[in-house]
Short mmCIF file of C-alpha atoms in Angstrom, two decimals:
data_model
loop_
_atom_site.label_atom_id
_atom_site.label_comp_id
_atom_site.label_asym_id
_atom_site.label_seq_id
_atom_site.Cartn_x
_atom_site.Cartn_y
_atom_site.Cartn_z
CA UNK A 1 -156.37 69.50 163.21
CA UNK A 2 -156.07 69.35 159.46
CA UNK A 3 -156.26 72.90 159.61
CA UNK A 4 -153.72 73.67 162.09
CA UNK A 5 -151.06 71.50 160.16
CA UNK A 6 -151.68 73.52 156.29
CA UNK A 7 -151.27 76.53 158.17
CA UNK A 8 -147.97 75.64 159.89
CA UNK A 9 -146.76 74.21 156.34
CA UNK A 10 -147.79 77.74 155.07
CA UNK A 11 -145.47 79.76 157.72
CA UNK A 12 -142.34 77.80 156.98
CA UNK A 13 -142.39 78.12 153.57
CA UNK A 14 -142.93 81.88 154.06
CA UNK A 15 -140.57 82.06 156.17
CA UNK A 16 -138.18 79.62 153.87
CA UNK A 17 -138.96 82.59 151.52
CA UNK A 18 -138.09 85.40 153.49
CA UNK A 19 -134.62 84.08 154.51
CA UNK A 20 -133.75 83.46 151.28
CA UNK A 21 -134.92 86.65 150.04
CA UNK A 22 -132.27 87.89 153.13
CA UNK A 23 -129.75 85.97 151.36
CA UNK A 24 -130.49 87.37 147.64
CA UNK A 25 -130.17 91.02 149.71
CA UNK A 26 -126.98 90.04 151.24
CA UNK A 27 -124.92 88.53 147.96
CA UNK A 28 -126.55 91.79 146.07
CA UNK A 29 -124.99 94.38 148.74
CA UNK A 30 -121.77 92.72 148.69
CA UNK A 31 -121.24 92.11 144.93
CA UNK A 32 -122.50 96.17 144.63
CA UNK A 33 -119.61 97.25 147.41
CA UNK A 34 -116.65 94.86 145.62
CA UNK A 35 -117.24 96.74 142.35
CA UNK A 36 -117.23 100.29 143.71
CA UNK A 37 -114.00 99.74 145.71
CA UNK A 38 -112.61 97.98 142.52
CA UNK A 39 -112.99 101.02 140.72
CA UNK A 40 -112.31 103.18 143.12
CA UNK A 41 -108.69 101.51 143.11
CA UNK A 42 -108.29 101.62 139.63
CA UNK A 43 -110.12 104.10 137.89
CA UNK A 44 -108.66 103.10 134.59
CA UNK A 45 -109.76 99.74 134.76
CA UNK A 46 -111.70 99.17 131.36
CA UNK A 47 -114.35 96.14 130.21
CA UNK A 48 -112.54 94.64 127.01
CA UNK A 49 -115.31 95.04 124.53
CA UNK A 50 -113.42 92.18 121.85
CA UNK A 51 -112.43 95.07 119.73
CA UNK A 52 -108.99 96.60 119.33
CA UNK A 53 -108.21 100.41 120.43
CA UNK A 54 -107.77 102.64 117.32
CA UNK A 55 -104.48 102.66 116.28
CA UNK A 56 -102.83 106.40 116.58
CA UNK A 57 -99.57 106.13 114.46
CA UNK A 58 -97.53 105.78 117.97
CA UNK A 59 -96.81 102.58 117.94
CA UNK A 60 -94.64 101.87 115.16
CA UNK A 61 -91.71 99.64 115.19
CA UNK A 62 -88.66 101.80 115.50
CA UNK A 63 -87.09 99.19 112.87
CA UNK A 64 -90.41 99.25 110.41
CA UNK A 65 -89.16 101.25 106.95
CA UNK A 66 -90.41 104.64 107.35
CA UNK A 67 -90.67 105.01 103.62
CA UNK A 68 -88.69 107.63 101.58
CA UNK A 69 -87.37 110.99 103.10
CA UNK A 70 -89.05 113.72 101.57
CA UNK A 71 -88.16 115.43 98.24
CA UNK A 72 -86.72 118.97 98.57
CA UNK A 73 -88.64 121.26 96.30
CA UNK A 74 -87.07 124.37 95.97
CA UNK A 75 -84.59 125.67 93.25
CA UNK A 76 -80.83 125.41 93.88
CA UNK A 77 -79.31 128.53 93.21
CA UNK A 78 -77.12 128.11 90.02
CA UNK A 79 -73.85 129.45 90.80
CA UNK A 80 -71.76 129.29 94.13
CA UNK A 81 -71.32 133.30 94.61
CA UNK A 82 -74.27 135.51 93.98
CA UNK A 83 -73.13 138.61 92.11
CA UNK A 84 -76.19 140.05 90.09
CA UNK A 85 -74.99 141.91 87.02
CA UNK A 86 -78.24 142.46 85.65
CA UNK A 87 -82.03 141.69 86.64
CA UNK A 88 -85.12 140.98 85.15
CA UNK A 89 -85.91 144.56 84.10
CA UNK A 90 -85.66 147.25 81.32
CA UNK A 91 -82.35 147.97 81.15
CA UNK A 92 -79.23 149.01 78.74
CA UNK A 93 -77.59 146.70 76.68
CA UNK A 94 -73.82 148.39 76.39
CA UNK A 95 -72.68 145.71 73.66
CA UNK A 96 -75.61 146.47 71.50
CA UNK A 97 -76.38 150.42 72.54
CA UNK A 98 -79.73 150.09 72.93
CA UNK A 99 -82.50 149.83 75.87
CA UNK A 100 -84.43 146.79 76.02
CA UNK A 101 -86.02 144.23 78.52
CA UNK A 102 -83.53 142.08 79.87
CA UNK A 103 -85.56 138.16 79.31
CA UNK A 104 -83.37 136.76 82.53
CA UNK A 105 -80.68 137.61 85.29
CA UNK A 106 -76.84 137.96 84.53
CA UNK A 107 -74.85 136.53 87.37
CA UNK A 108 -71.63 138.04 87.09
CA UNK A 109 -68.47 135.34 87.84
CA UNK A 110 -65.03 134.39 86.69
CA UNK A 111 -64.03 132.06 83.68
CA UNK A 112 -64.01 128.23 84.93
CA UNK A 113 -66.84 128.61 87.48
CA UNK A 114 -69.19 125.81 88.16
CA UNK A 115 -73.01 125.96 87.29
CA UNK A 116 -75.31 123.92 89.20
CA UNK A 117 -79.34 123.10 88.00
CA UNK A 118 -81.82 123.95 90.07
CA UNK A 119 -84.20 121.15 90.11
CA UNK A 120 -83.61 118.06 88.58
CA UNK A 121 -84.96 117.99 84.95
CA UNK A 122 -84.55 116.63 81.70
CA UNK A 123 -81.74 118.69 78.39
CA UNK A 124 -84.44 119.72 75.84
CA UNK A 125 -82.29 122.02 74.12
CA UNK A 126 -78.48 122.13 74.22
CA UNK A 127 -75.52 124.49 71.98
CA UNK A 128 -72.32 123.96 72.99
CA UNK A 129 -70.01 126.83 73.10
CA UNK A 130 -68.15 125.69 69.68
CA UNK A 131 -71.03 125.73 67.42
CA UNK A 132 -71.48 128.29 65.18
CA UNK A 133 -74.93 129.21 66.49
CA UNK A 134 -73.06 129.80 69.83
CA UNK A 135 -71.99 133.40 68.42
CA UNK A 136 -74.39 135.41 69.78
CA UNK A 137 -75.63 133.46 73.05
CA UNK A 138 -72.75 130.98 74.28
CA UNK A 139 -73.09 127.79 74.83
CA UNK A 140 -76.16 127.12 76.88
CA UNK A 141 -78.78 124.67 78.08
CA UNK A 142 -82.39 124.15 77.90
CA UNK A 143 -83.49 122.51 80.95
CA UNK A 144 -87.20 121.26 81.61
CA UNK A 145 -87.37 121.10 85.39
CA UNK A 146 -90.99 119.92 85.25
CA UNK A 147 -94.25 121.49 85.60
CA UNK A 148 -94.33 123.80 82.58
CA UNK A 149 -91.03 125.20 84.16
CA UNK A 150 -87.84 125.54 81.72
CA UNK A 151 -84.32 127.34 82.44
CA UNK A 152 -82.03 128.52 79.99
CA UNK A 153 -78.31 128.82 81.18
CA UNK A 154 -76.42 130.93 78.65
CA UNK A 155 -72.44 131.21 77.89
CA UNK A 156 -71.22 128.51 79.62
CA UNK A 157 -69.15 125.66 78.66
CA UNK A 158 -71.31 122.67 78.80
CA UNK A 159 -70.40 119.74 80.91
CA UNK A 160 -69.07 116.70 79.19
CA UNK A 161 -71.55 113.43 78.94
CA UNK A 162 -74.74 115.82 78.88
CA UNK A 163 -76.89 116.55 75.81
CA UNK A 164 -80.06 116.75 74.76
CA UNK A 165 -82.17 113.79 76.82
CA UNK A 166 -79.60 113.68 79.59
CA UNK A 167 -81.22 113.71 82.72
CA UNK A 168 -80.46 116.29 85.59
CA UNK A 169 -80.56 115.79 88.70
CA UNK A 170 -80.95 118.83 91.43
CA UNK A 171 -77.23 120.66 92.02
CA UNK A 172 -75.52 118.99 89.66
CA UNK A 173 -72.65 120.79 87.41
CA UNK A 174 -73.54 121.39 84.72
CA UNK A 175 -71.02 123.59 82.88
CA UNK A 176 -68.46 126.20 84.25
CA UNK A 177 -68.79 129.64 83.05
CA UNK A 178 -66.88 131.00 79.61
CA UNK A 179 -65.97 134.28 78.41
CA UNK A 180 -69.60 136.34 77.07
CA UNK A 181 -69.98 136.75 73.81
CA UNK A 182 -72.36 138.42 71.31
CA UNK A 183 -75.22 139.85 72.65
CA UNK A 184 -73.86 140.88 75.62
CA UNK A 185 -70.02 140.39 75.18
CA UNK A 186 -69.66 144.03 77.32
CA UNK A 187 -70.91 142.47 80.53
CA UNK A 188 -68.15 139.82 80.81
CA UNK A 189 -67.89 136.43 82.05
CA UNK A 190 -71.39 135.83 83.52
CA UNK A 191 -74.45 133.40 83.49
CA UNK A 192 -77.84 134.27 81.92
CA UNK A 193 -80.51 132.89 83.40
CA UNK A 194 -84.33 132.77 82.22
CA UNK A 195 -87.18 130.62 82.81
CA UNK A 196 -90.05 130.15 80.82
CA UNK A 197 -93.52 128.98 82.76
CA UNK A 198 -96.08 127.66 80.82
CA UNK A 199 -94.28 128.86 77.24
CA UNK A 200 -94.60 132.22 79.28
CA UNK A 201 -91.06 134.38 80.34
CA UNK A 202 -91.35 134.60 84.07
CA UNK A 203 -88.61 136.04 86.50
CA UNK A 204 -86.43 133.79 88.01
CA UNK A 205 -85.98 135.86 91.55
CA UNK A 206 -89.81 134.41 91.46
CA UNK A 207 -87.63 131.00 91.91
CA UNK A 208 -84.58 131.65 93.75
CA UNK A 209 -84.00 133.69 96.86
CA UNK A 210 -81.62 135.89 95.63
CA UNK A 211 -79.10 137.29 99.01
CA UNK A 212 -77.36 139.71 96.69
CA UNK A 213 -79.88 142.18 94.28
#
């Protein structure tokens, strides 16, 4: 009878097992068919991980200081109208008589006409047209522009307020043209040009796109 009793207390905890086994099956299948049709809906849908999504530059507030524009780097050609008298080049020197190689470009203009600087810089070297060392070259200008780059603008009347020290900036007047003299008196009212790089002559079309040649 004893007998009859464990085994009956046997089969209902089986079976106590087996339905809740059922159960375990049930929640299992329907927690398994929730998520698929959740992401099936939203296929997007991400698991925030605590961590924040790299930041690609596109979300910048439209009133946040953008910082300064950029700097404009190339040379400002020195005088309004580009009339090239002369080059870089071997050439003829009329006032003197003889051939030689011309050290800079002669931009041919009229008496009065602004010169600009081409980059901003700093007067190293300046002879206004009055002094008497201004017989053979004009007044000029010895600009450093930076960078082992220097420009000499000959025979022009130098601006008032600027000598040796001033600072330059990019476009500004410097002088107006004056009547040649000297050394090349024959080619008339004009502006020589020439840049040293690195203590070296270079050519200045190297620096300035030049529309007229």
């Amino acid at each position: 009878m004893k007998n009859q009793e464990t085994k009956k207390s046997k089969k209902k905890v089986l079976l106590y097992y087996l339905i809740l086994a059922a159960c375990l099956l049930v929640i299992a299948a329907v927690t398994v068919t929730v998520i698929f049709t959740v992401k099936g809906s939203n296929p997007n849908l991400n698991i925030d991980s605590g961590q924040n999504p790299p930041d690609d530059g596109n979300d910048k507030d439209p009133d946040e200081d953008e910082g300064p524009a950029s700097v404009d780097n190339s040379y400002f050609t020195p005088i309004k109208t580009i009339t090239v008298a002369n080059l870089y080049d071997f050439f003829h020197n009329e006032t003197l008589g003889w051939y030689y190689l011309h050290e800079g470009i002669d931009f041919a203009g009229e008496v009065g006409e602004e010169v600009y600087a081409m980059k901003d810089g700093k007067v190293k070297e300046v002879v206004y047209d009055n002094d008497a060392s201004a017989v053979l070259f004009g007044g000029y200008l010895v600009i450093d522009h930076g960078n082992g780059v220097e420009a000499t603008y000959k025979f022009i009347d130098i601006a008032d307020g600027i000598g040796r020290g001033s600072e330059i900036k990019r476009g500004q007047v410097i002088g107006k043209l004056s009547q040649a003299t000297g050394t090349e008196n024959f080619v008339g009212a004009h502006l020589h040009l020439e840049i040293r790089e690195n203590g070296e002559l270079a050519d200045p079309e190297t620096f300035l796109e030049l529309i007229e040649k």
